[in-house]
Amino acid sequence: MNKKLAAFYADRGLTVSGNRAYGILGGYEVNAEVVGVGFNYSSNMPFRLHFSFYATDEQRRNMETEIRSAGLVRCKCMFTQYGLSAEMSDFTIGKFVDRLPGIIDTLTGIISQNGGLAAEYCPVCGNAFADNKKECSVDGRRICLDADCVEKLNAVIDAENKEFDRAPNNYLRGFLGALIGGVAGAAGGAPVFFSGIFSSLWALVSLVV
């Protein structure tokens, strides 16, 4: 992570490790990430923030409306099972760091004003943490969950993995045959497509206590 950006997160109490940072911002559990090194970014939106919180569907819809109205430039937001993800860019890291406090204040303000529960609550079930808080790794992010939610999610993951293992081989072969039989121009995209499939499968098994 760029030194200026790392210093920004460290000054606000986040723990920085490599291209990731973790901690609490605006009362919410936050994972920050930079995709790539220097200007050799592997994405045109290399700066990432994920805010963990619980909110109802209606609250999320209200948040979405306000985020759209906020008009944050070079910032793409999307909800996840665990909260809100923001992907951002700018012309230079310096310009991005200058804008970052405003982005964080805007997003955490919208989340809070619309009832998003803060870091003291499980982002999956909304229950307050007591002695049942467990820190998990989800898609490379550190996210605290209720222990009961961890058990339920792991059960779902196990069931999905077993279902995948039971899928007949001829189904996969047929899919591969159809893909290979497609237009030649699509061949260059095939490795990326399969990479996405296996990355998604790996994400399923990455939830660990």
Coordinates of N, CA and C in Angstrom, one line a residue:
M1 N 0.8 -1.2 0.0 CA 0.0 0.0 0.0 C 0.9 1.2 0.0
N2 N 0.5 2.2 -0.8 CA 1.2 3.5 -0.8 C 1.4 4.1 0.6
K3 N 2.6 4.6 0.8 CA 2.9 5.1 2.2 C 1.9 6.2 2.6
K4 N 1.5 7.1 1.7 CA 0.5 8.2 2.1 C -0.8 7.6 2.5
L5 N -1.3 6.6 1.7 CA -2.6 6.0 2.0 C -2.5 5.1 3.3
A6 N -1.4 4.4 3.5 CA -1.1 3.6 4.7 C -1.1 4.5 5.9
A7 N -0.5 5.7 5.8 CA -0.4 6.6 6.9 C -1.8 7.2 7.2
F8 N -2.6 7.4 6.2 CA -4.0 7.9 6.4 C -4.8 6.9 7.3
Y9 N -4.7 5.6 6.9 CA -5.5 4.6 7.7 C -4.9 4.4 9.1
A10 N -3.5 4.4 9.2 CA -2.9 4.2 10.5 C -3.2 5.3 11.4
D11 N -3.3 6.6 10.9 CA -3.6 7.7 11.7 C -5.0 7.6 12.3
R12 N -5.9 6.9 11.6 CA -7.3 6.7 12.1 C -7.5 5.4 12.8
G13 N -6.4 4.8 13.2 CA -6.5 3.6 14.1 C -6.6 2.3 13.4
L14 N -6.5 2.3 12.1 CA -6.6 1.0 11.4 C -5.3 0.3 11.4
T15 N -5.3 -1.1 11.4 CA -4.1 -1.9 11.3 C -3.8 -2.1 9.9
V16 N -2.6 -1.7 9.4 CA -2.2 -1.9 8.0 C -1.3 -3.1 7.9
S17 N -1.6 -3.9 6.9 CA -0.8 -5.1 6.6 C -0.8 -5.3 5.1
G18 N 0.4 -5.0 4.5 CA 0.5 -5.1 3.0 C -0.4 -4.1 2.3
N19 N -1.3 -4.7 1.4 CA -2.3 -3.8 0.7 C -3.6 -3.8 1.4
R20 N -3.7 -4.2 2.7 CA -5.0 -4.2 3.4 C -4.9 -3.4 4.7
A21 N -6.0 -2.9 5.1 CA -6.1 -2.3 6.4 C -7.4 -2.6 7.1
Y22 N -7.4 -2.7 8.4 CA -8.6 -3.2 9.1 C -8.8 -2.4 10.4
G23 N -10.1 -2.0 10.7 CA -10.3 -1.4 12.0 C -11.7 -0.8 12.0
I24 N -11.9 0.3 12.8 CA -13.2 0.9 12.9 C -13.1 2.3 12.4
L25 N -14.1 2.7 11.6 CA -14.2 4.1 11.1 C -15.7 4.5 11.2
G26 N -15.9 5.6 11.8 CA -17.3 6.1 12.0 C -18.2 5.2 12.7
G27 N -17.6 4.3 13.6 CA -18.4 3.4 14.3 C -18.6 2.0 13.7
Y28 N -18.1 1.9 12.4 CA -18.3 0.6 11.7 C -17.0 -0.1 11.4
E29 N -17.1 -1.4 11.4 CA -16.0 -2.3 11.0 C -15.7 -2.0 9.6
V30 N -14.4 -1.8 9.3 CA -14.0 -1.4 7.9 C -12.8 -2.3 7.5
N31 N -12.9 -2.8 6.2 CA -11.8 -3.4 5.6 C -11.4 -2.5 4.4
A32 N -10.1 -2.1 4.3 CA -9.6 -1.3 3.2 C -8.6 -2.1 2.4
E33 N -8.6 -1.9 1.1 CA -7.7 -2.7 0.3 C -7.3 -1.9 -1.0
V34 N -6.1 -2.2 -1.4 CA -5.7 -1.6 -2.7 C -5.4 -2.8 -3.6
V35 N -6.0 -2.8 -4.8 CA -5.8 -3.9 -5.7 C -4.7 -3.6 -6.7
G36 N -3.5 -4.1 -6.5 CA -2.4 -3.8 -7.3 C -1.3 -3.0 -6.5
V37 N -0.2 -2.7 -7.1 CA 0.9 -2.0 -6.4 C 1.3 -0.8 -7.3
G38 N 1.5 0.3 -6.6 CA 1.8 1.5 -7.4 C 0.7 1.9 -8.3
F39 N 1.1 2.1 -9.6 CA 0.1 2.4 -10.6 C -0.1 1.2 -11.5
N40 N 0.5 0.0 -11.1 CA 0.2 -1.2 -11.9 C -1.0 -1.9 -11.3
Y41 N -2.1 -1.2 -11.3 CA -3.3 -1.7 -10.8 C -4.0 -2.8 -11.6
S42 N -4.6 -3.8 -11.0 CA -5.3 -4.8 -11.7 C -6.8 -4.5 -11.8
S43 N -7.1 -3.3 -11.5 CA -8.5 -2.8 -11.7 C -8.5 -1.3 -11.9
N44 N -9.5 -0.8 -12.7 CA -9.7 0.6 -12.9 C -10.3 1.3 -11.7
M45 N -10.7 0.5 -10.7 CA -11.2 1.0 -9.4 C -10.4 0.3 -8.3
P46 N -9.1 0.7 -8.1 CA -8.2 -0.1 -7.3 C -8.4 0.1 -5.8
F47 N -9.0 1.2 -5.4 CA -9.2 1.4 -3.9 C -10.5 0.9 -3.4
R48 N -10.5 0.1 -2.4 CA -11.7 -0.6 -1.9 C -11.9 -0.3 -0.5
L49 N -13.2 -0.2 -0.1 CA -13.6 -0.1 1.3 C -14.8 -1.0 1.5
H50 N -14.8 -1.7 2.6 CA -16.0 -2.5 2.9 C -16.4 -2.2 4.3
F51 N -17.7 -1.7 4.5 CA -18.2 -1.4 5.8 C -19.2 -2.5 6.2
S52 N -18.9 -3.1 7.3 CA -19.8 -4.2 7.8 C -20.9 -3.6 8.7
F53 N -22.1 -4.1 8.5 CA -23.2 -3.6 9.3 C -24.5 -4.4 9.0
Y54 N -25.4 -4.5 9.9 CA -26.7 -5.1 9.6 C -27.7 -4.0 9.3
A55 N -28.5 -4.3 8.3 CA -29.7 -3.4 7.9 C -30.7 -4.2 7.2
T56 N -32.0 -3.8 7.4 CA -33.1 -4.4 6.7 C -33.0 -4.1 5.2
D57 N -33.8 -4.8 4.4 CA -33.9 -4.5 3.0 C -34.4 -3.1 2.7
E58 N -35.4 -2.7 3.5 CA -35.9 -1.3 3.3 C -34.9 -0.3 3.7
Q59 N -34.1 -0.5 4.7 CA -33.1 0.4 5.1 C -32.0 0.5 4.0
R60 N -31.7 -0.7 3.4 CA -30.7 -0.7 2.3 C -31.2 0.1 1.1
R61 N -32.5 -0.1 0.8 CA -33.0 0.7 -0.3 C -32.9 2.2 -0.1
N62 N -33.2 2.6 1.1 CA -33.1 4.0 1.5 C -31.6 4.5 1.4
M63 N -30.7 3.7 1.8 CA -29.3 4.0 1.7 C -28.9 4.1 0.3
E64 N -29.4 3.2 -0.5 CA -29.0 3.3 -2.0 C -29.5 4.6 -2.6
T65 N -30.7 5.0 -2.3 CA -31.2 6.2 -2.8 C -30.4 7.4 -2.4
E66 N -30.0 7.4 -1.1 CA -29.2 8.6 -0.7 C -27.7 8.6 -1.2
I67 N -27.2 7.4 -1.4 CA -25.8 7.3 -2.0 C -25.8 7.8 -3.4
R68 N -26.9 7.4 -4.1 CA -27.0 7.9 -5.5 C -27.1 9.4 -5.5
S69 N -27.9 10.0 -4.6 CA -28.1 11.4 -4.5 C -26.9 12.1 -4.1
A70 N -26.0 11.4 -3.4 CA -24.8 12.1 -2.9 C -23.8 12.4 -4.0
G71 N -23.9 11.7 -5.1 CA -23.1 12.0 -6.3 C -21.6 11.9 -6.1
L72 N -21.2 10.8 -5.4 CA -19.8 10.6 -5.2 C -19.1 10.2 -6.5
V73 N -18.1 11.0 -6.9 CA -17.5 10.8 -8.2 C -16.4 9.7 -8.1
R74 N -16.3 8.9 -9.2 CA -15.3 7.8 -9.2 C -15.4 6.9 -8.0
C75 N -16.7 6.6 -7.7 CA -17.0 5.7 -6.6 C -18.2 4.8 -6.9
K76 N -18.0 3.5 -6.9 CA -19.0 2.6 -7.2 C -19.3 1.8 -6.0
C77 N -20.6 1.8 -5.5 CA -21.0 1.2 -4.3 C -21.9 0.0 -4.6
M78 N -21.8 -1.0 -3.8 CA -22.7 -2.2 -3.9 C -22.9 -2.8 -2.6
F79 N -24.1 -3.4 -2.3 CA -24.3 -4.1 -1.0 C -23.8 -5.5 -1.1
T80 N -23.3 -6.0 0.0 CA -22.9 -7.4 0.1 C -23.7 -8.0 1.2
Q81 N -23.5 -9.3 1.5 CA -24.2 -10.0 2.5 C -23.9 -9.4 3.9
Y82 N -22.7 -8.7 4.0 CA -22.2 -8.2 5.3 C -22.2 -6.7 5.4
G83 N -22.6 -6.0 4.4 CA -22.6 -4.6 4.5 C -22.6 -3.9 3.1
L84 N -21.7 -2.9 3.0 CA -21.5 -2.1 1.8 C -20.1 -2.1 1.3
S85 N -19.9 -2.3 0.0 CA -18.6 -2.2 -0.6 C -18.5 -1.0 -1.5
A86 N -17.4 -0.3 -1.4 CA -17.1 0.8 -2.3 C -15.8 0.6 -3.0
E87 N -15.9 0.8 -4.4 CA -14.7 0.7 -5.2 C -14.5 2.1 -5.8
M88 N -13.2 2.6 -5.7 CA -12.9 4.0 -6.0 C -11.7 4.2 -6.8
S89 N -11.5 5.3 -7.4 CA -10.3 5.6 -8.2 C -10.1 7.1 -8.1
D90 N -9.0 7.6 -8.6 CA -8.7 9.0 -8.8 C -7.5 9.1 -9.7
F91 N -7.1 10.3 -10.1 CA -6.0 10.5 -11.0 C -4.7 10.3 -10.3
T92 N -4.6 10.6 -9.0 CA -3.4 10.3 -8.3 C -3.8 9.8 -6.9
I93 N -2.8 9.2 -6.2 CA -3.1 8.7 -4.9 C -3.3 9.9 -3.9
G94 N -2.5 11.0 -4.2 CA -2.7 12.2 -3.4 C -4.1 12.8 -3.4
K95 N -4.6 12.8 -4.7 CA -6.0 13.3 -4.8 C -7.0 12.4 -4.1
F96 N -6.7 11.1 -4.2 CA -7.7 10.2 -3.6 C -7.6 10.3 -2.1
V97 N -6.5 10.4 -1.5 CA -6.4 10.6 -0.1 C -7.0 11.9 0.4
D98 N -7.0 12.9 -0.4 CA -7.6 14.2 -0.1 C -9.1 14.0 -0.1
R99 N -9.7 13.2 -1.0 CA -11.1 13.0 -1.1 C -11.6 11.9 -0.1
L100 N -10.8 11.1 0.4 CA -11.2 9.9 1.2 C -11.9 10.3 2.5
P101 N -11.6 11.3 3.2 CA -12.3 11.6 4.4 C -13.8 11.9 4.1
G102 N -14.0 12.7 3.0 CA -15.4 13.0 2.6 C -16.2 11.8 2.2
I103 N -15.5 10.9 1.5 CA -16.2 9.6 1.1 C -16.6 8.8 2.3
I104 N -15.7 8.7 3.2 CA -16.0 7.9 4.5 C -17.1 8.5 5.3
D105 N -17.0 9.8 5.5 CA -18.0 10.5 6.3 C -19.4 10.4 5.6
T106 N -19.4 10.6 4.3 CA -20.7 10.5 3.6 C -21.3 9.1 3.7
L107 N -20.5 8.1 3.4 CA -21.1 6.7 3.5 C -21.4 6.3 4.9
T108 N -20.6 6.5 5.9 CA -20.9 6.1 7.2 C -22.1 7.0 7.7
G109 N -22.2 8.2 7.3 CA -23.3 9.0 7.7 C -24.6 8.5 7.2
I110 N -24.6 8.1 5.9 CA -25.8 7.6 5.3 C -26.2 6.2 5.9
I111 N -25.2 5.4 6.2 CA -25.5 4.1 6.8 C -26.1 4.3 8.2
S112 N -25.5 5.2 9.0 CA -26.0 5.5 10.3 C -27.4 6.1 10.3
Q113 N -27.6 7.1 9.5 CA -28.9 7.8 9.5 C -30.0 6.9 9.1
N114 N -29.7 5.8 8.3 CA -30.8 4.9 7.9 C -30.8 3.7 8.7
G115 N -30.2 3.7 9.9 CA -30.4 2.6 10.8 C -29.4 1.4 10.7
G116 N -28.4 1.6 9.9 CA -27.4 0.5 9.9 C -26.7 0.3 11.3
L117 N -26.7 -0.9 11.8 CA -26.2 -1.2 13.1 C -24.7 -1.2 13.1
A118 N -24.1 -0.6 14.1 CA -22.6 -0.4 14.1 C -21.9 -1.7 14.5
A119 N -20.6 -1.5 14.8 CA -19.7 -2.6 15.0 C -20.0 -3.5 16.2
E120 N -20.9 -3.1 17.1 CA -21.2 -3.9 18.2 C -22.3 -5.0 17.9
Y121 N -22.7 -5.0 16.6 CA -23.8 -5.9 16.2 C -23.3 -6.8 15.0
C122 N -23.8 -8.0 15.0 CA -23.5 -9.0 13.9 C -24.1 -8.4 12.6
P123 N -23.3 -8.3 11.6 CA -23.9 -7.8 10.3 C -24.8 -8.8 9.6
V124 N -24.9 -10.1 10.0 CA -25.7 -11.0 9.4 C -27.1 -11.1 10.1
C125 N -27.1 -11.2 11.4 CA -28.4 -11.4 12.1 C -28.8 -10.1 12.9
G126 N -27.9 -9.2 13.1 CA -28.3 -8.0 13.8 C -28.3 -8.1 15.3
N127 N -27.9 -9.2 15.9 CA -27.9 -9.4 17.3 C -26.6 -8.7 17.9
A128 N -26.8 -8.2 19.1 CA -25.6 -7.5 19.8 C -24.6 -8.6 20.1
F129 N -23.3 -8.3 20.0 CA -22.3 -9.2 20.4 C -22.2 -9.3 21.9
A130 N -22.0 -10.5 22.4 CA -21.8 -10.7 23.8 C -20.4 -11.5 23.9
D131 N -20.5 -12.7 24.4 CA -19.3 -13.6 24.4 C -19.3 -14.5 23.2
N132 N -20.1 -14.2 22.2 CA -20.3 -15.1 21.0 C -19.7 -14.5 19.8
K133 N -18.8 -13.5 19.9 CA -18.3 -12.8 18.8 C -17.1 -13.6 18.2
K134 N -17.1 -13.8 16.9 CA -16.0 -14.5 16.3 C -15.5 -13.7 15.1
E135 N -14.2 -13.5 15.0 CA -13.6 -12.9 13.8 C -13.4 -13.9 12.7
C136 N -13.9 -13.7 11.5 CA -13.8 -14.6 10.4 C -13.1 -14.0 9.2
S137 N -12.6 -14.8 8.3 CA -12.0 -14.4 7.1 C -13.0 -14.7 6.0
V138 N -13.5 -13.6 5.4 CA -14.5 -13.8 4.3 C -14.0 -13.0 3.1
D139 N -13.7 -13.8 2.0 CA -13.2 -13.2 0.8 C -11.9 -12.3 1.1
G140 N -11.1 -12.7 2.1 CA -9.9 -12.0 2.5 C -10.2 -10.8 3.4
R141 N -11.5 -10.6 3.8 CA -11.8 -9.5 4.7 C -11.9 -10.1 6.1
R142 N -11.6 -9.3 7.1 CA -11.8 -9.7 8.5 C -13.2 -9.1 8.9
I143 N -14.1 -10.0 9.2 CA -15.4 -9.6 9.6 C -15.9 -10.4 10.8
C144 N -16.3 -9.7 11.8 CA -16.8 -10.3 13.0 C -18.3 -10.7 12.9
L145 N -18.6 -11.9 13.3 CA -19.9 -12.5 13.2 C -20.3 -13.1 14.5
D146 N -21.6 -13.3 14.7 CA -22.2 -14.0 15.8 C -21.8 -15.5 15.6
A147 N -21.4 -16.2 16.6 CA -21.0 -17.6 16.5 C -22.1 -18.5 15.9
D148 N -23.4 -18.2 16.2 CA -24.4 -19.0 15.6 C -24.5 -18.8 14.1
C149 N -24.2 -17.5 13.7 CA -24.2 -17.2 12.2 C -23.1 -18.0 11.5
V150 N -21.9 -18.0 12.2 CA -20.8 -18.8 11.6 C -21.2 -20.2 11.4
E151 N -21.8 -20.9 12.4 CA -22.2 -22.3 12.2 C -23.2 -22.4 11.1
K152 N -24.2 -21.5 11.0 CA -25.2 -21.6 9.9 C -24.6 -21.4 8.5
L153 N -23.7 -20.4 8.4 CA -23.0 -20.1 7.1 C -22.1 -21.3 6.7
N154 N -21.4 -21.9 7.7 CA -20.6 -23.0 7.4 C -21.4 -24.2 6.9
A155 N -22.6 -24.4 7.5 CA -23.5 -25.5 7.1 C -23.9 -25.3 5.7
V156 N -24.2 -24.0 5.3 CA -24.6 -23.8 4.0 C -23.5 -24.0 3.0
I157 N -22.3 -23.6 3.4 CA -21.1 -23.8 2.6 C -20.9 -25.3 2.4
D158 N -20.9 -26.1 3.4 CA -20.7 -27.5 3.3 C -21.7 -28.1 2.4
A159 N -23.0 -27.7 2.5 CA -24.0 -28.3 1.6 C -23.8 -27.9 0.2
E160 N -23.4 -26.7 -0.1 CA -23.1 -26.3 -1.5 C -21.9 -27.0 -2.0
N161 N -20.9 -27.2 -1.2 CA -19.7 -27.9 -1.7 C -20.0 -29.4 -2.0
K162 N -20.9 -30.0 -1.2 CA -21.3 -31.4 -1.4 C -22.1 -31.5 -2.7
E163 N -23.0 -30.5 -2.9 CA -23.8 -30.5 -4.1 C -22.9 -30.3 -5.3
F164 N -21.9 -29.5 -5.2 CA -20.9 -29.3 -6.3 C -20.2 -30.6 -6.6
D165 N -19.8 -31.3 -5.5 CA -19.0 -32.6 -5.7 C -19.9 -33.7 -6.3
R166 N -21.2 -33.6 -6.1 CA -22.1 -34.6 -6.6 C -22.5 -34.4 -8.0
A167 N -22.2 -33.2 -8.6 CA -22.6 -32.9 -9.9 C -22.0 -33.8 -10.9
P168 N -22.7 -34.4 -11.8 CA -22.2 -35.4 -12.8 C -21.1 -34.8 -13.6
N169 N -20.0 -35.6 -13.9 CA -18.9 -35.1 -14.7 C -19.4 -34.7 -16.1
N170 N -20.4 -35.4 -16.7 CA -20.8 -35.1 -18.0 C -21.4 -33.8 -18.1
Y171 N -21.9 -33.2 -17.0 CA -22.5 -31.9 -17.0 C -21.3 -30.9 -17.3
L172 N -20.2 -31.0 -16.6 CA -19.1 -30.1 -16.7 C -18.5 -30.3 -18.1
R173 N -18.4 -31.6 -18.6 CA -17.8 -31.8 -19.9 C -18.7 -31.2 -21.0
G174 N -20.0 -31.3 -20.8 CA -20.9 -30.7 -21.8 C -20.8 -29.2 -21.8
F175 N -20.6 -28.6 -20.6 CA -20.4 -27.2 -20.5 C -19.1 -26.7 -21.2
L176 N -18.1 -27.5 -20.9 CA -16.8 -27.2 -21.5 C -16.8 -27.3 -23.1
G177 N -17.5 -28.4 -23.5 CA -17.6 -28.6 -24.9 C -18.4 -27.4 -25.6
A178 N -19.5 -27.0 -25.0 CA -20.2 -25.9 -25.5 C -19.4 -24.6 -25.6
L179 N -18.6 -24.4 -24.5 CA -17.7 -23.2 -24.5 C -16.6 -23.2 -25.5
I180 N -16.0 -24.4 -25.6 CA -14.9 -24.5 -26.6 C -15.5 -24.4 -28.0
G181 N -16.7 -24.9 -28.2 CA -17.3 -24.8 -29.5 C -17.8 -23.4 -29.9
G182 N -17.7 -22.5 -29.1 CA -18.1 -21.1 -29.3 C -17.2 -20.4 -30.3
V183 N -17.5 -19.2 -30.6 CA -16.7 -18.4 -31.6 C -15.3 -18.3 -31.1
A184 N -14.4 -18.3 -32.1 CA -12.9 -18.3 -31.7 C -12.6 -17.0 -31.0
G185 N -13.2 -16.0 -31.2 CA -12.9 -14.7 -30.6 C -13.1 -14.7 -29.1
A186 N -13.9 -15.7 -28.6 CA -14.2 -15.8 -27.2 C -13.1 -16.5 -26.4
A187 N -12.2 -17.1 -27.1 CA -11.2 -18.0 -26.5 C -10.4 -17.2 -25.5
G188 N -10.0 -16.0 -25.8 CA -9.2 -15.2 -24.9 C -9.9 -14.9 -23.6
G189 N -11.2 -14.9 -23.6 CA -11.9 -14.6 -22.3 C -12.1 -15.8 -21.5
A190 N -11.9 -17.0 -22.0 CA -12.2 -18.2 -21.2 C -11.4 -18.3 -20.0
P191 N -10.1 -18.1 -20.0 CA -9.4 -18.3 -18.7 C -9.9 -17.3 -17.6
V192 N -10.3 -16.1 -18.0 CA -10.8 -15.2 -17.0 C -12.1 -15.7 -16.4
F193 N -12.9 -16.2 -17.3 CA -14.2 -16.8 -16.9 C -14.1 -17.9 -15.9
F194 N -13.2 -18.8 -16.2 CA -13.0 -20.0 -15.3 C -12.3 -19.5 -14.0
S195 N -11.4 -18.6 -14.1 CA -10.8 -18.0 -12.9 C -11.8 -17.5 -12.0
G196 N -12.9 -16.9 -12.6 CA -13.9 -16.3 -11.7 C -14.7 -17.4 -11.1
I197 N -15.0 -18.5 -11.8 CA -15.7 -19.6 -11.2 C -15.0 -20.2 -10.0
F198 N -13.7 -20.5 -10.2 CA -13.0 -21.1 -9.1 C -12.7 -20.1 -8.0
S199 N -12.6 -18.8 -8.3 CA -12.4 -17.8 -7.2 C -13.7 -17.8 -6.4
S200 N -14.9 -17.9 -7.0 CA -16.1 -17.9 -6.3 C -16.2 -19.1 -5.4
L201 N -15.8 -20.3 -5.9 CA -15.9 -21.5 -5.1 C -14.9 -21.4 -4.0
W202 N -13.8 -20.9 -4.2 CA -12.8 -20.7 -3.1 C -13.4 -19.8 -2.0
A203 N -14.1 -18.7 -2.5 CA -14.7 -17.8 -1.5 C -15.7 -18.5 -0.6
L204 N -16.3 -19.5 -1.1 CA -17.3 -20.2 -0.3 C -16.6 -20.9 0.9
V205 N -15.4 -21.4 0.7 CA -14.8 -22.2 1.7 C -13.8 -21.3 2.6
S206 N -13.8 -20.0 2.3 CA -12.8 -19.2 3.0 C -13.3 -18.7 4.4
L207 N -14.6 -19.0 4.7 CA -15.1 -18.5 5.9 C -14.6 -19.4 7.0
V208 N -13.7 -18.9 7.9 CA -13.1 -19.7 8.9 C -13.1 -18.9 10.2
V209 N -13.2 -19.7 11.3 CA -13.2 -19.0 12.7 C -11.8 -18.7 13.0

